[in-house]
PDB file of C-alpha atoms in Angstrom:
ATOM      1  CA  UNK A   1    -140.294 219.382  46.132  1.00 96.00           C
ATOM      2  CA  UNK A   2    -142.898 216.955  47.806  1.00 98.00           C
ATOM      3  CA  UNK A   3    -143.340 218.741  51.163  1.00 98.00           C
ATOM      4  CA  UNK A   4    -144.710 215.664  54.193  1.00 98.00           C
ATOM      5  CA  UNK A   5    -146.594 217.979  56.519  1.00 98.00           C
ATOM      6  CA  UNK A   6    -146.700 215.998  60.533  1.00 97.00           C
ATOM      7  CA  UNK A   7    -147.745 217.349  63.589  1.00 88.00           C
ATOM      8  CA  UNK A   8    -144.841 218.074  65.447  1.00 88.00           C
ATOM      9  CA  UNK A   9    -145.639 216.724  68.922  1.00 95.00           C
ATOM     10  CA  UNK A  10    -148.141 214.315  70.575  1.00 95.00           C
ATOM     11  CA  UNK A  11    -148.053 212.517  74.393  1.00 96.00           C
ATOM     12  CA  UNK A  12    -149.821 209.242  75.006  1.00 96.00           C
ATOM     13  CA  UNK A  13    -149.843 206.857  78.001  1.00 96.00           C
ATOM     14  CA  UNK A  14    -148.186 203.366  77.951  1.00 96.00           C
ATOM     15  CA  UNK A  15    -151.099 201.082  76.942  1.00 97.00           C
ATOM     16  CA  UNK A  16    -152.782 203.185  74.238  1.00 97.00           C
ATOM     17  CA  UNK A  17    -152.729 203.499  70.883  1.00 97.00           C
ATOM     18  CA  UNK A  18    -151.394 206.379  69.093  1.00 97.00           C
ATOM     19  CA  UNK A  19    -151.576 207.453  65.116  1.00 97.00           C
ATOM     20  CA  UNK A  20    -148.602 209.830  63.692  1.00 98.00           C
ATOM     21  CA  UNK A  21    -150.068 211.769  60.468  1.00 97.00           C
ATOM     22  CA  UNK A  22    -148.341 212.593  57.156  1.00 98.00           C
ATOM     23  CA  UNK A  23    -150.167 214.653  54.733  1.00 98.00           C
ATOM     24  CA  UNK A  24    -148.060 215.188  51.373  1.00 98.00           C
ATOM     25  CA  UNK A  25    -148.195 217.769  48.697  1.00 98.00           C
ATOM     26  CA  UNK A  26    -148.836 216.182  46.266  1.00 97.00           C
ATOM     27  CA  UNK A  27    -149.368 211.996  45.332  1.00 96.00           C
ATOM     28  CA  UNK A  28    -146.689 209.876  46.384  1.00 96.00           C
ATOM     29  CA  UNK A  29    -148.231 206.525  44.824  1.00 94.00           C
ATOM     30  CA  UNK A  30    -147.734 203.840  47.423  1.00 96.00           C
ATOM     31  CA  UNK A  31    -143.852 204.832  48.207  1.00 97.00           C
ATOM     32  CA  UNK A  32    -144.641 206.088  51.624  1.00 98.00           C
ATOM     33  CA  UNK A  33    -141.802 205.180  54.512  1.00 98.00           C
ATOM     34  CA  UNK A  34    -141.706 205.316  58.352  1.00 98.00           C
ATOM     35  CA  UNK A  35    -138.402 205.615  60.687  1.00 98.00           C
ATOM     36  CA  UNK A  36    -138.494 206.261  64.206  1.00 98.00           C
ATOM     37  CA  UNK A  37    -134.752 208.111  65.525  1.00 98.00           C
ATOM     38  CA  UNK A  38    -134.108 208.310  69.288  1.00 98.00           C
ATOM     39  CA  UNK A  39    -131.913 211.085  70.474  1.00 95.00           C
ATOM     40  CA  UNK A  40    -128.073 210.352  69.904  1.00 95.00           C
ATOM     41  CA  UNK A  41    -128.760 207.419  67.209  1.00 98.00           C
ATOM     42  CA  UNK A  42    -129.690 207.391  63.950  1.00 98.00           C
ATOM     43  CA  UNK A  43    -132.532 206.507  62.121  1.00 98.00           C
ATOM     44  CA  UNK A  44    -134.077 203.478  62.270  1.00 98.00           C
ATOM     45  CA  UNK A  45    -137.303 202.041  59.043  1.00 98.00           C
ATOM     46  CA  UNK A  46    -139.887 201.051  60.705  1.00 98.00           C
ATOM     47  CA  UNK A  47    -142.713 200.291  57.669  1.00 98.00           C
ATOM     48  CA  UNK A  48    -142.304 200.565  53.912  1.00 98.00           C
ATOM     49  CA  UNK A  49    -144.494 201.072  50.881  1.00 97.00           C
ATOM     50  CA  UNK A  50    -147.110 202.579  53.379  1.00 98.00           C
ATOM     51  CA  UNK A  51    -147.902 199.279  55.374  1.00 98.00           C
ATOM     52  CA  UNK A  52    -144.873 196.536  55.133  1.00 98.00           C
ATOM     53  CA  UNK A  53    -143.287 195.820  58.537  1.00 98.00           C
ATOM     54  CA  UNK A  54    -139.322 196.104  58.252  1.00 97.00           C
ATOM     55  CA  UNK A  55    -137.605 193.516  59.641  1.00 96.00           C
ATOM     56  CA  UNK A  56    -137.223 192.618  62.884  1.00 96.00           C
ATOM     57  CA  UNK A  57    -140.362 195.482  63.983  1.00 98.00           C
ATOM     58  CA  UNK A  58    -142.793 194.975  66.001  1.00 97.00           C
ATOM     59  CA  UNK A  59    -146.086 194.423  64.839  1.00 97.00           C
ATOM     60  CA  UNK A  60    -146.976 197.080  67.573  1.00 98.00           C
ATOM     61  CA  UNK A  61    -146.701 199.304  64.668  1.00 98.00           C
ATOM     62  CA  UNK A  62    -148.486 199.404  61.573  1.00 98.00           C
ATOM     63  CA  UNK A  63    -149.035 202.219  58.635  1.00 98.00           C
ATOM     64  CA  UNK A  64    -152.053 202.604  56.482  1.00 98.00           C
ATOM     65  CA  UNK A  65    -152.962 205.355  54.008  1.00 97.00           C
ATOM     66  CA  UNK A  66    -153.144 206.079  50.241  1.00 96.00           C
ATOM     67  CA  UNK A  67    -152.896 209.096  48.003  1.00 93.00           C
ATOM     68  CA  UNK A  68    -151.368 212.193  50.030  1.00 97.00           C
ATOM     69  CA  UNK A  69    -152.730 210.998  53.512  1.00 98.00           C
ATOM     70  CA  UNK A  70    -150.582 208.405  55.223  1.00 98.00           C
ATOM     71  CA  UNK A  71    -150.888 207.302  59.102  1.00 98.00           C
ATOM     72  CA  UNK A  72    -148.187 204.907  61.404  1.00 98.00           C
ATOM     73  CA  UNK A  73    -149.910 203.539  64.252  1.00 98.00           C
ATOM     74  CA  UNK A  74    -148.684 202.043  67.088  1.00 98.00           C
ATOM     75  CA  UNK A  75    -151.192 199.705  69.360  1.00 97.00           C
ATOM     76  CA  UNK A  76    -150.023 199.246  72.128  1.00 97.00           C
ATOM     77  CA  UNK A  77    -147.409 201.762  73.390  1.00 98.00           C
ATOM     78  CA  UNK A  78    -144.603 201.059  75.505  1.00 97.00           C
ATOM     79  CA  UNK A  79    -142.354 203.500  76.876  1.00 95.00           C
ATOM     80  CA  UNK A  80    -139.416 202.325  74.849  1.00 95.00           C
ATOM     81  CA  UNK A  81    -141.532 203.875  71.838  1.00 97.00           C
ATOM     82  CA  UNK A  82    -140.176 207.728  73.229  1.00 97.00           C
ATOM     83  CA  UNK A  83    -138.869 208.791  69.812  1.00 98.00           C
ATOM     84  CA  UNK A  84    -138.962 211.164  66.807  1.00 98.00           C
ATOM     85  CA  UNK A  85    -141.196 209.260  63.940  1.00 98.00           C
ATOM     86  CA  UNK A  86    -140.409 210.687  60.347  1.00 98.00           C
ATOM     87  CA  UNK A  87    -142.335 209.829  57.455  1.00 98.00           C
ATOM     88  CA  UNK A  88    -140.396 209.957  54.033  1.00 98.00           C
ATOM     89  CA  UNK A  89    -141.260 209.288  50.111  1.00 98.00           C
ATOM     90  CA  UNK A  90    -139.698 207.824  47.251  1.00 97.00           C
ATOM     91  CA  UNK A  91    -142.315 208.517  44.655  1.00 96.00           C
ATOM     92  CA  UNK A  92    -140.886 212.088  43.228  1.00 96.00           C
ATOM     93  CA  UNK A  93    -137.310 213.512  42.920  1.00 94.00           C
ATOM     94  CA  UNK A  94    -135.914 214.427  45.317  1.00 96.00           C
ATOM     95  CA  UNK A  95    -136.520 211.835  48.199  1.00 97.00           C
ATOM     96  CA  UNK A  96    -138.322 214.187  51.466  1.00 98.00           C
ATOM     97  CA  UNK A  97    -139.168 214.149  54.555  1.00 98.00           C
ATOM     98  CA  UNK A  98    -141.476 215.270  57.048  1.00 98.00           C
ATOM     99  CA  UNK A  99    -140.187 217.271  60.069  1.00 98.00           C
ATOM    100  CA  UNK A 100    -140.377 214.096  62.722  1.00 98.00           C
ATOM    101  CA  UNK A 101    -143.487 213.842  65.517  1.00 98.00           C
ATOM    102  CA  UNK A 102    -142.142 213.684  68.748  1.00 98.00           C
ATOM    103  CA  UNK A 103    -143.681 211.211  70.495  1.00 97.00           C
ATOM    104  CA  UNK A 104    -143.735 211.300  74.276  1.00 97.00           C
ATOM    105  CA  UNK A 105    -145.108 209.039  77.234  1.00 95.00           C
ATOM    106  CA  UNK A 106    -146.930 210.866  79.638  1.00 92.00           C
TER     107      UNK A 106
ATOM    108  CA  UNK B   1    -125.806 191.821  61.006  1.00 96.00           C
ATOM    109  CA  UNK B   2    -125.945 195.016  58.645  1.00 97.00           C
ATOM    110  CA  UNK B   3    -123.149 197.644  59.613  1.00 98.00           C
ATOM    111  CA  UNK B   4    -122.765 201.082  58.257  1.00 98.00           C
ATOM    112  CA  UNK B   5    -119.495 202.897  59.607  1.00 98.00           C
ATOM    113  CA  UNK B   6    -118.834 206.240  58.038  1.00 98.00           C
ATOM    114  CA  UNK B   7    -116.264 208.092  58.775  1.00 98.00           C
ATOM    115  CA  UNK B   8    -114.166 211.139  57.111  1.00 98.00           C
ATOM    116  CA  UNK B   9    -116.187 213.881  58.598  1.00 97.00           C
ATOM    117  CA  UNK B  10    -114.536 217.142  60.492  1.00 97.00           C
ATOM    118  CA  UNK B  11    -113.838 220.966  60.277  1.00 98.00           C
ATOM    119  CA  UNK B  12    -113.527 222.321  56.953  1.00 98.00           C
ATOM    120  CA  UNK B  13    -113.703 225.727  55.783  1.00 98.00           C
ATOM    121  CA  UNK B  14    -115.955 226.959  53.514  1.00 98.00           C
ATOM    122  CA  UNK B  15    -114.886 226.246  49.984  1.00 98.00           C
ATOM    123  CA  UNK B  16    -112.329 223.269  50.306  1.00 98.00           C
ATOM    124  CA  UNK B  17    -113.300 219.984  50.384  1.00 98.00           C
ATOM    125  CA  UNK B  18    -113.614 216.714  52.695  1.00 98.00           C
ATOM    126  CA  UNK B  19    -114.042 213.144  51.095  1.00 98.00           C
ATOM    127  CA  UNK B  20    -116.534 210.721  53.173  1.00 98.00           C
ATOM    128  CA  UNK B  21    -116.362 207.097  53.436  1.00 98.00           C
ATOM    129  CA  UNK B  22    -118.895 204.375  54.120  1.00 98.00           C
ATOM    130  CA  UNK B  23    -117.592 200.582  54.842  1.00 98.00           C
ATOM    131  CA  UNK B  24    -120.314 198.175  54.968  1.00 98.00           C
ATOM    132  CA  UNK B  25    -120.329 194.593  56.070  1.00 98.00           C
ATOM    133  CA  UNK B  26    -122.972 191.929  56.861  1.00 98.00           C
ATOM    134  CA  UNK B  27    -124.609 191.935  53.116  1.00 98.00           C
ATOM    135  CA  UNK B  28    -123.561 191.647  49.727  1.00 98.00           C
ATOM    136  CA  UNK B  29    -123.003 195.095  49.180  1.00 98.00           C
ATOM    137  CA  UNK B  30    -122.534 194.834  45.350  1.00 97.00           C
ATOM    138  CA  UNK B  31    -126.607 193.926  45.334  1.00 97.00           C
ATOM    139  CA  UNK B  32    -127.590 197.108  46.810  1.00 97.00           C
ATOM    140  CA  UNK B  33    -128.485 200.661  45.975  1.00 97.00           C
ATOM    141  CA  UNK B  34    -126.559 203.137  48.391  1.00 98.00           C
ATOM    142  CA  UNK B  35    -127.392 206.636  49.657  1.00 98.00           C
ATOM    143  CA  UNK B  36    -126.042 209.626  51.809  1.00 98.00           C
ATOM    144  CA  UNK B  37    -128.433 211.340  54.007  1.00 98.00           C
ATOM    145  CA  UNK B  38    -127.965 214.708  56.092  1.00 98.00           C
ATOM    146  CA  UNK B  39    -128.955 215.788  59.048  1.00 98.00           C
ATOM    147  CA  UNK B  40    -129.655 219.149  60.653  1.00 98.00           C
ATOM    148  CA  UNK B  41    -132.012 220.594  63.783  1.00 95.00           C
ATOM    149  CA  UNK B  42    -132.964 223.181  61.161  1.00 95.00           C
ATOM    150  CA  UNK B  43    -133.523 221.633  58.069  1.00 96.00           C
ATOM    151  CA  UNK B  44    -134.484 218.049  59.281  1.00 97.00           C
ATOM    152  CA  UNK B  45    -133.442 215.250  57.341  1.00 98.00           C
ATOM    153  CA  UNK B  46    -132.408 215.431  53.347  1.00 98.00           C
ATOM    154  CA  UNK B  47    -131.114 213.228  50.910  1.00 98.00           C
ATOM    155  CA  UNK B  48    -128.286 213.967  49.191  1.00 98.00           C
ATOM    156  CA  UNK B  49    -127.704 211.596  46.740  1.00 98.00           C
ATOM    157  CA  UNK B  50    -128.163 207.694  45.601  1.00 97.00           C
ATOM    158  CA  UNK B  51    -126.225 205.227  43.406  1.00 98.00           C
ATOM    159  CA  UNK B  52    -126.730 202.364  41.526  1.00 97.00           C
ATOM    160  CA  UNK B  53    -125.180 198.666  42.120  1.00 97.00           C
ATOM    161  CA  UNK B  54    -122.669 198.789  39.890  1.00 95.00           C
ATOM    162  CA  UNK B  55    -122.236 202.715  39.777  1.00 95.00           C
ATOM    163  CA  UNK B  56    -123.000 203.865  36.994  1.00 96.00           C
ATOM    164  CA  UNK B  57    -125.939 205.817  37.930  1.00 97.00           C
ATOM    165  CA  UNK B  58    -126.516 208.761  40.349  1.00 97.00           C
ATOM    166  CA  UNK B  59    -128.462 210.908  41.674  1.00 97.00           C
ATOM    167  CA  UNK B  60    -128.315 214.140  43.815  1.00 97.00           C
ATOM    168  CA  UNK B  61    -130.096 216.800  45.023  1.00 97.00           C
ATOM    169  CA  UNK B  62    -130.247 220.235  43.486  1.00 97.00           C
ATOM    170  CA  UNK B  63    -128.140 221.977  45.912  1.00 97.00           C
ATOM    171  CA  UNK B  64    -125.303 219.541  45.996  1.00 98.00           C
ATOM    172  CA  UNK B  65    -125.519 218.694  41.946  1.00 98.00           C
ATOM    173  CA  UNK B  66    -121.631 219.783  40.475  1.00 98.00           C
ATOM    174  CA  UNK B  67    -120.051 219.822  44.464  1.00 98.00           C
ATOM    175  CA  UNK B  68    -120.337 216.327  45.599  1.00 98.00           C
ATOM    176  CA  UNK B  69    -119.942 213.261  43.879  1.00 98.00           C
ATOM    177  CA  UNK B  70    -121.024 209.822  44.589  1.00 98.00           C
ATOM    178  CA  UNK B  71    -119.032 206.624  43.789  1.00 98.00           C
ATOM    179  CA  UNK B  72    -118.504 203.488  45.286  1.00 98.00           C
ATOM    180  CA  UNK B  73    -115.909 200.432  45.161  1.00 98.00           C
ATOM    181  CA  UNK B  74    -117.853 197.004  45.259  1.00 98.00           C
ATOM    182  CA  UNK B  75    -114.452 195.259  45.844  1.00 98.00           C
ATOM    183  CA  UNK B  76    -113.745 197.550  49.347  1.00 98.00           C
ATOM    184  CA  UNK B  77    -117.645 197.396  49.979  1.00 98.00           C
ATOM    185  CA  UNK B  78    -116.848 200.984  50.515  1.00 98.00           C
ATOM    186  CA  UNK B  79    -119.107 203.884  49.162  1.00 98.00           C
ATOM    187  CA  UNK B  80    -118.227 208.012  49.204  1.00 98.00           C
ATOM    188  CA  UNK B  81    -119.368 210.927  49.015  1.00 98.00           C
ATOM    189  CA  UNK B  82    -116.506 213.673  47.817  1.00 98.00           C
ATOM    190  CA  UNK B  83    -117.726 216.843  48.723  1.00 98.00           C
ATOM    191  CA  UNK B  84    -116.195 219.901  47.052  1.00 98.00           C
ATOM    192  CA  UNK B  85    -116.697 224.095  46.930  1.00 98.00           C
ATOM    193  CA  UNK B  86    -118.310 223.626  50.631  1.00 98.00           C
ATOM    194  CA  UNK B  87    -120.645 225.940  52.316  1.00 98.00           C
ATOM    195  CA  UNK B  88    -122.018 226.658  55.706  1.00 98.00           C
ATOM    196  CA  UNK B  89    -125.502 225.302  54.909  1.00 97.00           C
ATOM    197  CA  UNK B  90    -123.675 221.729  54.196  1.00 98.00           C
ATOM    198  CA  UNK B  91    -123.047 221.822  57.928  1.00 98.00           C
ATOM    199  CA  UNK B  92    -124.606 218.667  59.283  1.00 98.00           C
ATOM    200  CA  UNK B  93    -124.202 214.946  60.040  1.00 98.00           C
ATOM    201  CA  UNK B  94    -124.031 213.057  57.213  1.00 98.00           C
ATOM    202  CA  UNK B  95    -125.537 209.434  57.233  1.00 98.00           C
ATOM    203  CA  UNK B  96    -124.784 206.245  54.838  1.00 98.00           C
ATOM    204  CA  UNK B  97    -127.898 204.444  54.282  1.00 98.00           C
ATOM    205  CA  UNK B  98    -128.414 201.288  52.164  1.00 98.00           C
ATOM    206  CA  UNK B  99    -131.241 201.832  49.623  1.00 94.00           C
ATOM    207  CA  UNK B 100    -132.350 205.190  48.791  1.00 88.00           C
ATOM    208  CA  UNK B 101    -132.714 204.069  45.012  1.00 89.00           C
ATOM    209  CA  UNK B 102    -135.251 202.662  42.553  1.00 87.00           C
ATOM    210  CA  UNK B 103    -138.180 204.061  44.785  1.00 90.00           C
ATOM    211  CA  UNK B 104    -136.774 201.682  47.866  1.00 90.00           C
ATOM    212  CA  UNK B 105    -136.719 203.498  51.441  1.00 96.00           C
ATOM    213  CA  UNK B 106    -133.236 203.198  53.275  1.00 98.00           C
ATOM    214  CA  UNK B 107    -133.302 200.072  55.280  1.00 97.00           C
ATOM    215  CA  UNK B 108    -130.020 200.342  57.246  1.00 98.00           C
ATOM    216  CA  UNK B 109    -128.105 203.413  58.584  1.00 98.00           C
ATOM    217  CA  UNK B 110    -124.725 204.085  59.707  1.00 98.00           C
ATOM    218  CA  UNK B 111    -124.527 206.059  62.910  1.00 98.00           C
ATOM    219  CA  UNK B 112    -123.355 208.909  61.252  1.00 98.00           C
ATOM    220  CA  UNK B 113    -120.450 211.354  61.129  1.00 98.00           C
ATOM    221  CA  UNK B 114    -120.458 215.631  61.403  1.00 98.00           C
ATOM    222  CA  UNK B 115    -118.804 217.749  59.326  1.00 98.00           C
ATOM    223  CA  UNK B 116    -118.826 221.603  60.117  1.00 98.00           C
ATOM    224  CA  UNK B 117    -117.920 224.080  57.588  1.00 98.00           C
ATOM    225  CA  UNK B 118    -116.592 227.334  59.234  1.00 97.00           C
ATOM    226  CA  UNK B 119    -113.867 229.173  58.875  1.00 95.00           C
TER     227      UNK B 119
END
């Protein structure tokens, strides 16, 4: 299986700009996907296909990458942002994804 | 407005069975490519398995391949997931998501339902 390797825990300030990794095992082509889950709800896609803005998102947040090394940004933060941000692919079988990044405000 | 509402989900023990259902609304659900996606604080999320439009494709992951079956009814906008010869490690909430096929991430999300298999 495609393992999607993120750091499991960052804290930023409202105001800045924060990047989420995603390093994959192995190519994913371009099908690279972004959801951000606060506690108690369910998941939520944020981008698609590594940089398309889902509807009704932000442009706070953006995703860039290519390859096996994939990156969601979000510039600027606001504390609503306090989440768990999972990457995910749809390139090999099965579907993964990564463990979440915890985001937190400071 | 795009709603998922599962439901179905509960206490099983380990090796009977538990059918879940999905009812969507707010799209043309015949048009879309549904999914079922677990949940767990151990394992994170997985997907479990996909299917086509019409139905007449499917897909699943290893673990769950010969135990759970797909299908939906495009006339009930209703999708399943029948779930047979349980086990503890299928413990989790279970999530309908639209998409989840033809390379396509999983745009919408129900809110989800837990099932527990214990005896």
């Amino acid at each position: 299986d495609t393992v999607l390797t993120q750091s499991p825990a960052l804290a930023v300030s409202p105001g800045e700009r924060v990047s989420i990794s995603c390093r994959a095992s192995e190519g994913v082509n371009s099908y690279m996907h972004w959801y951000q889950q606060k506690p108690g709800q369910q998941p939520k896609l944020l981008i698609y296909k590594v940089s398309k803005l889902a509807s009704g998102v932000p442009a706070r947040f953006s995703g860039s990458g290519s390859g096996t090394d994939f990156t969601l940004t979000i510039d600027p933060v606001e504390a609503d942002d306090t989440a768990t941000y999972f990457c995910q692919q749809s390139w090999n079988d099965p579907y993964t994804f990564g463990a979440g990044t915890k985001l937190e405000l400071k | 407005e795009v709603q998922l509402v599962e439901s179905g989900g509960g206490l099983v023990q380990p090796g009977r069975s538990l059918k879940l259902s999905c009812a969507a609304s707010g799209f043309t659900f015949s048009n879309y490519g549904m999914a079922w996606v677990r949940q767990t604080p151990t394992k994170g999320l997985e997907w479990v398995a996909s299917i086509s439009t019409g139905g007449g494709n499917t897909y699943y992951r290893d673990s769950v391949k010969g135990r759970f079956t797909i299908s939906r009814d495009n006339a009930k906008n209703t999708q399943y997931l029948q779930m047979d010869s349980l086990r503890s490690e299928d413990t989790a909430t279970y999530y309908c998501a639209r998409g989840g096929v033809q390379l396509g991430p999983f745009d919408y999300w129900g809110q989800g339902v837990m099932v527990t298999v214990s005896s």
